[in-house]
Amino acid sequence: MKVVIQRVAHASVSVNNEVFSKIGKGLLVLVGLDHEDSEAKFDFFIKKILNLRIFADETGKMNRSVQDVGGEVLLVSQFTLYGDCANGNRPSFTGAMAPDKAKALYSQFVSKFSAEYQKTYDGIFGAYMQIELQNDGPVTFIIEK
């Protein structure tokens, strides 16, 4: 499982030119699943995302989590995080989980994440989406396990 976490001033997901989900201050989290992922990794990633101290405190230091600042979280599935570009000019996606399995596992991840943190929104798995965001900082982290 791999996530790209971006601290944002705001972000939105649109499908067919209609906004499906949007957030204000918070985190845009791109989620990639590989063929070996399972629910066993959920707790680690949920805890890490919700407790990662990447928002400024009163002194300007990164010392507050998304929960501490009352921010929102936008989860977006992105299988291209497992695109291998090492050989040739066309990415290989053999490392990504098969779409049917990924859809089920991603849905479980979103459900569990939402149960832990109410201010959670997501995109539409497998849809062609437009993501708009204002990266705050910029602050971006990649976590893989």
Tab-separated table of C-alpha atoms in Angstrom:
chain	number	residue	atom	x	y	z
A	1	MET	CA	0.000	0.000	0.000
A	2	LYS	CA	1.284	3.418	-0.912
A	3	VAL	CA	-0.168	6.833	-0.083
A	4	VAL	CA	0.737	10.311	-1.222
A	5	ILE	CA	-0.356	12.825	1.412
A	6	GLN	CA	-0.670	16.480	0.447
A	7	ARG	CA	-1.512	19.243	2.895
A	8	VAL	CA	-4.079	21.407	1.126
A	9	ALA	CA	-5.886	24.694	1.622
A	10	HIS	CA	-8.733	23.087	-0.351
A	11	ALA	CA	-9.284	20.229	-2.803
A	12	SER	CA	-12.075	18.745	-4.885
A	13	VAL	CA	-12.848	15.720	-7.032
A	14	SER	CA	-15.046	16.127	-10.103
A	15	VAL	CA	-16.549	13.447	-12.330
A	16	ASN	CA	-18.172	14.384	-15.651
A	17	ASN	CA	-17.502	18.055	-14.857
A	18	GLU	CA	-19.550	17.887	-11.636
A	19	VAL	CA	-18.000	18.217	-8.187
A	20	PHE	CA	-18.416	14.920	-6.357
A	21	SER	CA	-16.493	15.737	-3.154
A	22	LYS	CA	-14.672	18.768	-1.826
A	23	ILE	CA	-12.797	19.746	1.295
A	24	GLY	CA	-11.377	22.863	2.847
A	25	LYS	CA	-8.181	22.840	4.909
A	26	GLY	CA	-6.911	19.314	5.316
A	27	LEU	CA	-5.289	16.426	3.502
A	28	LEU	CA	-5.637	15.058	-0.006
A	29	VAL	CA	-4.567	11.415	0.173
A	30	LEU	CA	-3.908	9.444	-3.009
A	31	VAL	CA	-4.165	5.706	-2.256
A	32	GLY	CA	-2.484	2.952	-4.269
A	33	LEU	CA	-2.928	-0.763	-3.649
A	34	ASP	CA	-0.523	-3.459	-4.781
A	35	HIS	CA	-1.344	-7.110	-5.397
A	36	GLU	CA	-0.184	-8.162	-1.909
A	37	ASP	CA	-2.162	-5.618	0.142
A	38	SER	CA	-4.808	-6.562	2.694
A	39	GLU	CA	-6.867	-5.109	5.537
A	40	ALA	CA	-3.932	-5.846	7.848
A	41	LYS	CA	-2.298	-2.571	6.751
A	42	PHE	CA	-5.329	-0.356	7.345
A	43	ASP	CA	-4.698	0.442	11.002
A	44	PHE	CA	-1.121	1.562	10.328
A	45	PHE	CA	-2.118	3.883	7.482
A	46	ILE	CA	-5.203	5.318	9.187
A	47	LYS	CA	-3.272	6.049	12.378
A	48	LYS	CA	-0.351	7.526	10.431
A	49	ILE	CA	-2.525	9.783	8.246
A	50	LEU	CA	-4.664	11.044	11.118
A	51	ASN	CA	-1.747	11.633	13.498
A	52	LEU	CA	0.945	12.904	11.125
A	53	ARG	CA	1.944	16.299	12.519
A	54	ILE	CA	2.269	18.381	9.356
A	55	PHE	CA	0.188	21.441	10.254
A	56	ALA	CA	1.744	24.474	11.905
A	57	ASP	CA	1.299	25.209	15.586
A	58	GLU	CA	1.221	28.730	17.033
A	59	THR	CA	5.008	29.014	16.622
A	60	GLY	CA	4.933	27.965	12.967
A	61	LYS	CA	6.418	24.499	13.515
A	62	MET	CA	4.846	21.409	11.970
A	63	ASN	CA	3.414	20.070	15.192
A	64	ARG	CA	-0.327	19.510	14.669
A	65	SER	CA	-2.280	16.734	12.989
A	66	VAL	CA	-5.298	17.033	10.717
A	67	GLN	CA	-7.415	16.089	13.735
A	68	ASP	CA	-5.783	18.782	15.881
A	69	VAL	CA	-6.683	21.495	13.368
A	70	GLY	CA	-10.167	20.130	12.625
A	71	GLY	CA	-9.200	19.561	8.989
A	72	GLU	CA	-10.853	17.338	6.429
A	73	VAL	CA	-9.513	14.336	4.515
A	74	LEU	CA	-10.152	13.552	0.848
A	75	LEU	CA	-9.228	9.978	-0.135
A	76	VAL	CA	-8.718	9.220	-3.838
A	77	SER	CA	-7.836	5.823	-5.277
A	78	GLN	CA	-4.908	6.000	-7.700
A	79	PHE	CA	-3.598	2.752	-9.175
A	80	THR	CA	-0.936	4.645	-11.151
A	81	LEU	CA	1.069	4.970	-7.922
A	82	TYR	CA	2.200	1.433	-8.757
A	83	GLY	CA	3.168	2.258	-12.325
A	84	ASP	CA	6.668	0.997	-13.057
A	85	CYS	CA	8.496	3.332	-15.446
A	86	ALA	CA	11.926	1.679	-15.212
A	87	ASN	CA	11.787	-0.066	-18.588
A	88	GLY	CA	10.610	1.449	-21.843
A	89	ASN	CA	8.408	4.500	-22.174
A	90	ARG	CA	5.045	2.983	-21.283
A	91	PRO	CA	4.399	2.362	-17.575
A	92	SER	CA	3.708	-1.202	-16.468
A	93	PHE	CA	0.956	-1.682	-13.899
A	94	THR	CA	1.601	-5.334	-13.075
A	95	GLY	CA	2.403	-4.350	-9.479
A	96	ALA	CA	-1.027	-2.799	-8.941
A	97	MET	CA	-3.860	-4.848	-7.484
A	98	ALA	CA	-6.430	-6.162	-9.984
A	99	PRO	CA	-9.331	-3.677	-10.332
A	100	ASP	CA	-12.081	-5.925	-8.907
A	101	LYS	CA	-10.058	-6.789	-5.799
A	102	ALA	CA	-8.780	-3.218	-5.454
A	103	LYS	CA	-12.302	-1.792	-5.561
A	104	ALA	CA	-13.450	-4.032	-2.710
A	105	LEU	CA	-10.345	-3.389	-0.593
A	106	TYR	CA	-10.379	0.361	-1.237
A	107	SER	CA	-14.065	0.517	-0.221
A	108	GLN	CA	-13.211	-1.253	3.028
A	109	PHE	CA	-10.371	1.207	3.642
A	110	VAL	CA	-12.651	4.217	3.078
A	111	SER	CA	-15.302	2.726	5.383
A	112	LYS	CA	-12.827	2.074	8.172
A	113	PHE	CA	-11.188	5.486	7.729
A	114	SER	CA	-14.591	7.214	7.818
A	115	ALA	CA	-15.511	5.329	10.982
A	116	GLU	CA	-12.329	6.672	12.615
A	117	TYR	CA	-12.700	10.230	11.351
A	118	GLN	CA	-16.029	11.775	10.368
A	119	LYS	CA	-14.565	14.532	8.194
A	120	THR	CA	-13.609	12.035	5.471
A	121	TYR	CA	-14.621	12.227	1.815
A	122	ASP	CA	-13.625	10.255	-1.265
A	123	GLY	CA	-13.778	10.055	-5.035
A	124	ILE	CA	-15.332	7.354	-7.212
A	125	PHE	CA	-13.215	4.245	-7.610
A	126	GLY	CA	-12.318	3.587	-11.237
A	127	ALA	CA	-13.908	6.774	-12.561
A	128	TYR	CA	-12.070	9.294	-14.684
A	129	MET	CA	-11.707	12.140	-12.187
A	130	GLN	CA	-10.408	15.672	-12.194
A	131	ILE	CA	-8.633	16.603	-8.977
A	132	GLU	CA	-8.221	20.260	-8.103
A	133	LEU	CA	-6.159	21.294	-5.128
A	134	GLN	CA	-4.234	24.112	-3.620
A	135	ASN	CA	-1.210	22.475	-2.051
A	136	ASP	CA	-0.367	24.314	1.163
A	137	GLY	CA	3.380	24.782	1.590
A	138	PRO	CA	3.845	22.776	-0.567
A	139	VAL	CA	3.817	19.874	1.872
A	140	THR	CA	3.757	16.372	0.372
A	141	PHE	CA	4.743	12.999	1.842
A	142	ILE	CA	4.860	9.490	0.389
A	143	ILE	CA	4.384	6.539	2.726
A	144	GLU	CA	4.643	2.921	1.623
A	145	LYS	CA	4.374	-0.272	3.630
